[in-house]
PDB file of C-alpha atoms in Angstrom:
ATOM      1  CA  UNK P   1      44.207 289.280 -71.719  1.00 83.00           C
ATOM      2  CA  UNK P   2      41.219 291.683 -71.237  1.00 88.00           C
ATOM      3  CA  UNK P   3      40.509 292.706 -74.584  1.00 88.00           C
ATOM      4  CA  UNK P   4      41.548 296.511 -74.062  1.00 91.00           C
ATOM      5  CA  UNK P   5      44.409 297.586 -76.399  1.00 93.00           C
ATOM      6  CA  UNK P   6      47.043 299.095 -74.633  1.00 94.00           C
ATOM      7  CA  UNK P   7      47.772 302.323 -77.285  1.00 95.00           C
ATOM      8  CA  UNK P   8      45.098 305.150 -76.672  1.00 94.00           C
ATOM      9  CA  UNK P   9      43.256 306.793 -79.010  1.00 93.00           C
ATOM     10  CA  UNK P  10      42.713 310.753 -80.488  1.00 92.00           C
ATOM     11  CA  UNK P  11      39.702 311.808 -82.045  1.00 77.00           C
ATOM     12  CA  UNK P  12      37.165 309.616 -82.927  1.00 80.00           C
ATOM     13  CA  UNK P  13      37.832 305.318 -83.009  1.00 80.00           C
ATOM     14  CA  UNK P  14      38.838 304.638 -86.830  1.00 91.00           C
ATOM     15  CA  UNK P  15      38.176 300.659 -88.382  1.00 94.00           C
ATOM     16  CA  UNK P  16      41.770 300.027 -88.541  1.00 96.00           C
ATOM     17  CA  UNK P  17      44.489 300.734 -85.917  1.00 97.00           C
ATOM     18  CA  UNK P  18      48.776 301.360 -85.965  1.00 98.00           C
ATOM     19  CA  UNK P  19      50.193 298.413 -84.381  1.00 98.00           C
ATOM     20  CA  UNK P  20      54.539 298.296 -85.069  1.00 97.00           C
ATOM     21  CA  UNK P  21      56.212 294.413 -84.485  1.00 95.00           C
ATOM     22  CA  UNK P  22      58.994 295.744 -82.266  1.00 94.00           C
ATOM     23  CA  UNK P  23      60.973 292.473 -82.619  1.00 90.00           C
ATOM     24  CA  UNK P  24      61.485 293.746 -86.568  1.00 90.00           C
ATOM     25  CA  UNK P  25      62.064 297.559 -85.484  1.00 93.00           C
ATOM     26  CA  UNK P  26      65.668 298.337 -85.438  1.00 92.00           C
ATOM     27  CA  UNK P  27      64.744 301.844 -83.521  1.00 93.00           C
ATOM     28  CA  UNK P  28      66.112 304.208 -86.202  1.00 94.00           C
ATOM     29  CA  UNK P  29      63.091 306.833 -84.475  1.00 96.00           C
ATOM     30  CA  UNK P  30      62.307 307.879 -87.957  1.00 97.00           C
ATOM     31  CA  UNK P  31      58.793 307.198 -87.071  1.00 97.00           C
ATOM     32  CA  UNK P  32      59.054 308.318 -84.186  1.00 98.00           C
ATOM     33  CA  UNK P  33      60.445 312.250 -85.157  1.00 97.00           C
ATOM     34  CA  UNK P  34      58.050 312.392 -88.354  1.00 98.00           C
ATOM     35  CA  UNK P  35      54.689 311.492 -86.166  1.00 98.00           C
ATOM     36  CA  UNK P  36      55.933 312.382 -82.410  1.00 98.00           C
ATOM     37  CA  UNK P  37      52.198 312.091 -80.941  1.00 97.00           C
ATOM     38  CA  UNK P  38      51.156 309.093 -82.194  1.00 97.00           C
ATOM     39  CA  UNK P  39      54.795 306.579 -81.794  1.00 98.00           C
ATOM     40  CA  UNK P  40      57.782 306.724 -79.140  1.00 97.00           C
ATOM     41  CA  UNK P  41      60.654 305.377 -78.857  1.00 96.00           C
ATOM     42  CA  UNK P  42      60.438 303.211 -75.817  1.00 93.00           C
ATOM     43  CA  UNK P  43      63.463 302.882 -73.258  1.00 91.00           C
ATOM     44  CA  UNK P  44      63.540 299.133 -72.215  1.00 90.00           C
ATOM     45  CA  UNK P  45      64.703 297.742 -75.887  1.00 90.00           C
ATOM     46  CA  UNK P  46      64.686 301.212 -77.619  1.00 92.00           C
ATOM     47  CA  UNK P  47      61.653 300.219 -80.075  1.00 94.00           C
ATOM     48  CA  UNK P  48      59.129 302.114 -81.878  1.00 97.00           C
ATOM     49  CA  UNK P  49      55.728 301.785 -80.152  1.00 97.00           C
ATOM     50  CA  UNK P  50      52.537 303.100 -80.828  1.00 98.00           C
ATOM     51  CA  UNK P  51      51.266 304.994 -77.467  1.00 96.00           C
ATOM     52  CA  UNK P  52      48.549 307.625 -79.721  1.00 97.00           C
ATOM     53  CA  UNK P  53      46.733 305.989 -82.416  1.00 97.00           C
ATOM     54  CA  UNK P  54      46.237 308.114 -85.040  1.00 96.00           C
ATOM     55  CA  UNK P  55      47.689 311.450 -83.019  1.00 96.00           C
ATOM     56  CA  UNK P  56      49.442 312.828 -85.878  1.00 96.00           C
ATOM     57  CA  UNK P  57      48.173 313.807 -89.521  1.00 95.00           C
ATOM     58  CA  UNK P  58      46.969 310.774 -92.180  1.00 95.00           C
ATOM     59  CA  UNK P  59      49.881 312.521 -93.889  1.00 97.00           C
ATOM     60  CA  UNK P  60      52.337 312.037 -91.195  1.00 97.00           C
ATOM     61  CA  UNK P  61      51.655 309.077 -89.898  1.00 97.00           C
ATOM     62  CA  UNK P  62      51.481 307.586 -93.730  1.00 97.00           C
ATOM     63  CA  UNK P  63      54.767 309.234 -94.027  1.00 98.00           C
ATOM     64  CA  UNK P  64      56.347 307.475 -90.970  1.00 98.00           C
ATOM     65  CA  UNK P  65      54.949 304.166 -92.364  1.00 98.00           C
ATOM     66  CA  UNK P  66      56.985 304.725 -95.729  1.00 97.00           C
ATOM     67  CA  UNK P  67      60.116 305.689 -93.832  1.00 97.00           C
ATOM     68  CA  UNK P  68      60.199 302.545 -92.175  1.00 96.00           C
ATOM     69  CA  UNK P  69      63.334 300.519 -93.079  1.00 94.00           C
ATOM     70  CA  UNK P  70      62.219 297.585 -92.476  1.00 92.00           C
ATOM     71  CA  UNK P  71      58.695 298.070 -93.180  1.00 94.00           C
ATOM     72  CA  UNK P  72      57.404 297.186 -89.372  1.00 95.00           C
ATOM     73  CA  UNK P  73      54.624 299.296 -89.248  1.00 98.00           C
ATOM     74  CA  UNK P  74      50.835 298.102 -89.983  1.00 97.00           C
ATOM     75  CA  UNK P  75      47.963 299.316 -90.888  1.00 97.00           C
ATOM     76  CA  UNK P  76      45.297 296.354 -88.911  1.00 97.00           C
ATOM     77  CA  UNK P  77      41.906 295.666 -88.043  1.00 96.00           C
ATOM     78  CA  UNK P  78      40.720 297.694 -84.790  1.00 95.00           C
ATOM     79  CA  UNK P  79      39.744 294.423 -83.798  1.00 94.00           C
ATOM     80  CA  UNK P  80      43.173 293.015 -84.182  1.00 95.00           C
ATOM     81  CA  UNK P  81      44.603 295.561 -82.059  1.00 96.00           C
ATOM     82  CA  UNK P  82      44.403 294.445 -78.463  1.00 95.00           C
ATOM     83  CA  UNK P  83      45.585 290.948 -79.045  1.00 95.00           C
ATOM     84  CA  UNK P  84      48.636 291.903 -81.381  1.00 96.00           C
ATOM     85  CA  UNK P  85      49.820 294.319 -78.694  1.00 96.00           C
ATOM     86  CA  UNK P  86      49.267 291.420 -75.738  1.00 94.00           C
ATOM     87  CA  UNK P  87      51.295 289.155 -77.729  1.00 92.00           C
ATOM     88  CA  UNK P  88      54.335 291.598 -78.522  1.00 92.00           C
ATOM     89  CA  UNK P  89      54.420 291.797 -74.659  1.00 90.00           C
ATOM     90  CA  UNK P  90      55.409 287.784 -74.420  1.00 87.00           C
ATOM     91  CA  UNK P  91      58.223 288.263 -77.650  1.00 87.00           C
ATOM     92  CA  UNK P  92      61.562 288.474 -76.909  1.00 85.00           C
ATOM     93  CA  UNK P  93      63.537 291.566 -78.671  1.00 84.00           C
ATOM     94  CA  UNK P  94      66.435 290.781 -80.145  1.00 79.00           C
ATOM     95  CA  UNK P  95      69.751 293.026 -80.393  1.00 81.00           C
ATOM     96  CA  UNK P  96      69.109 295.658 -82.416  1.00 78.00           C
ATOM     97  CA  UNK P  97      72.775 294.351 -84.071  1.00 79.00           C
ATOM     98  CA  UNK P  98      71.313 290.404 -84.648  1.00 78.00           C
ATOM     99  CA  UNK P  99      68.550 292.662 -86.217  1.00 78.00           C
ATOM    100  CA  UNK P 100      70.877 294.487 -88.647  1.00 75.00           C
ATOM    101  CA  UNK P 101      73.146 291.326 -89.028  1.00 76.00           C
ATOM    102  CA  UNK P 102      69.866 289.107 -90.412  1.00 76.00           C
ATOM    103  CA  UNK P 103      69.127 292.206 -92.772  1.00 76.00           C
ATOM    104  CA  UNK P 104      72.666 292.455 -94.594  1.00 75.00           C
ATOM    105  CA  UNK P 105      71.915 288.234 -95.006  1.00 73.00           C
ATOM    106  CA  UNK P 106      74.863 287.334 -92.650  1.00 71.00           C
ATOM    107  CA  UNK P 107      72.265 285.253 -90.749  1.00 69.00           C
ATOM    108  CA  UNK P 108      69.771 283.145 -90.781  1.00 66.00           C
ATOM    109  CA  UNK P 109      65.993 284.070 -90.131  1.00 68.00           C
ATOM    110  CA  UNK P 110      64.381 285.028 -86.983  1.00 64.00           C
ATOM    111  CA  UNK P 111      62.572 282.628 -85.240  1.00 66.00           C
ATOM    112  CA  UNK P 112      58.889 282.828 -85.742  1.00 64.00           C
ATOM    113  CA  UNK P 113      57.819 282.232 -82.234  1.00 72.00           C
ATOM    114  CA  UNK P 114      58.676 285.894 -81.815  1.00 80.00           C
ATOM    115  CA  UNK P 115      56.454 286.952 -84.969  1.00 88.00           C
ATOM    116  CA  UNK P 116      53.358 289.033 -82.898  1.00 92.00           C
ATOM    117  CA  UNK P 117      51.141 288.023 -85.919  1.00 92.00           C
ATOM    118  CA  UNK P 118      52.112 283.968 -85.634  1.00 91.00           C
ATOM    119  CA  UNK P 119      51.209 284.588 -82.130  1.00 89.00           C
ATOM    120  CA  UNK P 120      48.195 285.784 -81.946  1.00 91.00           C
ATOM    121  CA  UNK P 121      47.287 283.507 -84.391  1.00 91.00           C
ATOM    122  CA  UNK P 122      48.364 280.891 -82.102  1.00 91.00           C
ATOM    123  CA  UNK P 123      46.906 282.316 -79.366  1.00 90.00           C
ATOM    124  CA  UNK P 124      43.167 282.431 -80.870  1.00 91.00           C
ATOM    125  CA  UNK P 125      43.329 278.854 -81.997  1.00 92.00           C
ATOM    126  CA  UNK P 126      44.264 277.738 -78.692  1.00 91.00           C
ATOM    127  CA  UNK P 127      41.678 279.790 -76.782  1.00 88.00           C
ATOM    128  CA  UNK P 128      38.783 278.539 -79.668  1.00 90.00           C
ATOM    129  CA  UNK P 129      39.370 275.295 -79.277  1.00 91.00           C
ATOM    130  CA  UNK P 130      39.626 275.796 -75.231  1.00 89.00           C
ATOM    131  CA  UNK P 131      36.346 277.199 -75.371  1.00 86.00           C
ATOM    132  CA  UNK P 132      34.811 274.533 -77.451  1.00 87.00           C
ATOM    133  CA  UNK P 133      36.021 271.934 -74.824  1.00 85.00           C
ATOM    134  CA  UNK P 134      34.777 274.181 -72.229  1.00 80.00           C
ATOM    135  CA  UNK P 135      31.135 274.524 -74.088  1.00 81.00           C
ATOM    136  CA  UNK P 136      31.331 270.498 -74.854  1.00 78.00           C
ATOM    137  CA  UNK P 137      32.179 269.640 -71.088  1.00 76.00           C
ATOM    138  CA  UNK P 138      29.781 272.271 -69.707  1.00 71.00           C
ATOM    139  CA  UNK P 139      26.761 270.573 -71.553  1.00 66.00           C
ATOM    140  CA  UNK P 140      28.284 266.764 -70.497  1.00 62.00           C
ATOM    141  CA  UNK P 141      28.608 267.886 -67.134  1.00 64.00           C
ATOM    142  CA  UNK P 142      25.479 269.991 -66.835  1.00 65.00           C
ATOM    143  CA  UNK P 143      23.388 266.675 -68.217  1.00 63.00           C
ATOM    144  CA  UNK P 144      25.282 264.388 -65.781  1.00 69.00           C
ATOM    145  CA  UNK P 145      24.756 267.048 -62.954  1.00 71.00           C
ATOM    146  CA  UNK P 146      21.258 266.963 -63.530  1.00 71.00           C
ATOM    147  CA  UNK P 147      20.691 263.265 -63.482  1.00 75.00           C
ATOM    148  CA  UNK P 148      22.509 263.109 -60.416  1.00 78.00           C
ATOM    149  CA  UNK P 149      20.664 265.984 -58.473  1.00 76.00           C
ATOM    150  CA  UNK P 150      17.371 264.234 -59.563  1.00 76.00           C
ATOM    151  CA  UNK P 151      18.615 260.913 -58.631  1.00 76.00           C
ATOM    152  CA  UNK P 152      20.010 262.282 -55.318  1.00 78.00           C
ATOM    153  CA  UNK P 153      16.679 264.186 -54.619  1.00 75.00           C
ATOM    154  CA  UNK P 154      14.701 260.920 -55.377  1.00 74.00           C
ATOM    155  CA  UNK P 155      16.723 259.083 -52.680  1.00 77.00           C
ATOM    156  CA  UNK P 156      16.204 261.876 -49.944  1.00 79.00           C
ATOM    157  CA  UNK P 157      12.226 261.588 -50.860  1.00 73.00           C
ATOM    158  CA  UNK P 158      12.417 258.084 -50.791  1.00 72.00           C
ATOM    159  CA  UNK P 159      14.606 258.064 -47.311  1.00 78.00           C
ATOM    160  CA  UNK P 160      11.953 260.906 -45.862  1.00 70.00           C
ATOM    161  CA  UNK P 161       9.026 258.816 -46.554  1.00 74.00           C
ATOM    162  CA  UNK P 162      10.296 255.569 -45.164  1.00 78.00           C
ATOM    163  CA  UNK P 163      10.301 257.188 -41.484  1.00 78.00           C
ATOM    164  CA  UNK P 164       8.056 256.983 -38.956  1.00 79.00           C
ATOM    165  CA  UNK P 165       5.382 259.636 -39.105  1.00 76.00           C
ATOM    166  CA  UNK P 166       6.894 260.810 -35.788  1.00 78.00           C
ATOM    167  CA  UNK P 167       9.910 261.182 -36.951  1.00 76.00           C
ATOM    168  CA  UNK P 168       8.717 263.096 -39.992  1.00 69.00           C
ATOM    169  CA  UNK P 169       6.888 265.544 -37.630  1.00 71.00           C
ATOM    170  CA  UNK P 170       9.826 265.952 -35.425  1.00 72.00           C
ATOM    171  CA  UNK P 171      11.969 266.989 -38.498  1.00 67.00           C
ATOM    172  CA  UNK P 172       9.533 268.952 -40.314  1.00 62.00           C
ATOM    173  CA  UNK P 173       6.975 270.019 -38.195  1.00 58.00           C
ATOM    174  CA  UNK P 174       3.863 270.534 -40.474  1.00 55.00           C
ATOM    175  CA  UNK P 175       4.166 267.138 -41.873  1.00 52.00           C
ATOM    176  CA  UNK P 176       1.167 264.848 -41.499  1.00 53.00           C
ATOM    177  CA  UNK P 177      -0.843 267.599 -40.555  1.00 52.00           C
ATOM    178  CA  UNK P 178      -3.530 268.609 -43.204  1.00 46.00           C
ATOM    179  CA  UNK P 179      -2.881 271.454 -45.555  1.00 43.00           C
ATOM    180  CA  UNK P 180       0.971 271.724 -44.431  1.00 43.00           C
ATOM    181  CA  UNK P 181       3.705 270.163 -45.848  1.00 44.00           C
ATOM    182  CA  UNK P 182       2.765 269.537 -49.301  1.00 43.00           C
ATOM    183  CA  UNK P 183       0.558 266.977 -48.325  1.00 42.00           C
ATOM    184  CA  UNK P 184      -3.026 265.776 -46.057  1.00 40.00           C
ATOM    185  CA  UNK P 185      -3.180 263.348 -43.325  1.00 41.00           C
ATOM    186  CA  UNK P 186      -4.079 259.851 -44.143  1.00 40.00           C
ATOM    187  CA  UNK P 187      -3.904 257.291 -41.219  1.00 43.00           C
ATOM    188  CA  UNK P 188      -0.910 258.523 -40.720  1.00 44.00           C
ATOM    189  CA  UNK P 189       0.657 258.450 -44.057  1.00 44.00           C
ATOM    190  CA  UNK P 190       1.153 261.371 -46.279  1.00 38.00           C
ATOM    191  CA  UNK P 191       0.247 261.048 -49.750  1.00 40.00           C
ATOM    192  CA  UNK P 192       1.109 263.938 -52.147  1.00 42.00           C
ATOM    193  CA  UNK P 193      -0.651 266.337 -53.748  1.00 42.00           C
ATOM    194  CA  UNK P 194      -0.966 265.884 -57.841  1.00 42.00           C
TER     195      UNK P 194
END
């Protein structure tokens, strides 16, 4: 999910956005043939789908929202937008026919796991309370990582000191000699600088 929505958008950005729940569209294309630049009809489960927002006339499009049988057309937050259409790409469609079956009461509900707005819903309390973990852990483990990388720098300080001076100078060069190394020569010792 990168935030983009996946309709496009005519004229200048608006607060609110088209979005249609194609698992409740039955694909009459009434939509579709009163506001013809803003939804399609698309060909893989022969939904309504907004591809334009807000292409057509206020009039239009207002009209295609009335026409709706089933009333799956909203009217939602611009800010809404991008997540409701990622999460009508993981619904499955039903049969237009289950669909039409449900609506004359011969059957029982659809299931909401395909609802786009349960969803996203869903989806957002999942990723907050990811992110909180995330943010809780990152300040555990940055505390934790600190105390170790002092600890561990302590130990290599302590390790450098307790060698020989020769050593020292073989490894680092400048060390024991005065005004190199971080430190001055004393009988062979080097004592840091405050």
């Amino acid at each position: 999910f990168d935030g983009n929505p996946k309709s496009e958008w005519a004229g200048d950005p608006r607060a609110d956005a088209i979005f249609v729940d194609e698992c409740s569209c039955i694909g009459c294309t009434l939509c579709a043939t009163q506001a013809p630049a803003t939804f399609e009809v698309e060909q893989t489960h022969g939904r309504a789908r907004v591809t334009t927002q807000w292409a057509d006339s206020d009039d239009d499009i207002d009209e295609a929202i009335a026409m709706c049988p089933v009333s799956c057309i909203h009217i939602v937050p611009r800010r809404e937008l991008a997540l409701l259409e990622f999460t009508m790409t993981s619904c499955e469609r039903e049969d237009i026919a289950i669909i039409r079956r449900r609506l004359s009461g011969n059957m029982a509900s659809p299931s909401a796991e395909n609802d786009p707005f349960d969803r996203a819903a869903v989806y957002l309390k999942m990723r907050n309370r990811a992110s909180a973990k995330r943010a809780k852990e990152g300040i555990a483990n940055s505390l934790e990582t600190n105390k170790e990388l002092a600890a561990h720098a302590g130990a290599i300080a302590s390790a450098y000191l307790a060698l020989p001076l020769q050593v020292r100078q073989k490894g680092w060069p400048s060390a024991g000699k005065t005004g190199g190394g971080g430190g001055e020569k004393n009988s062979g010792e080097i004592t840091l600088k405050a």
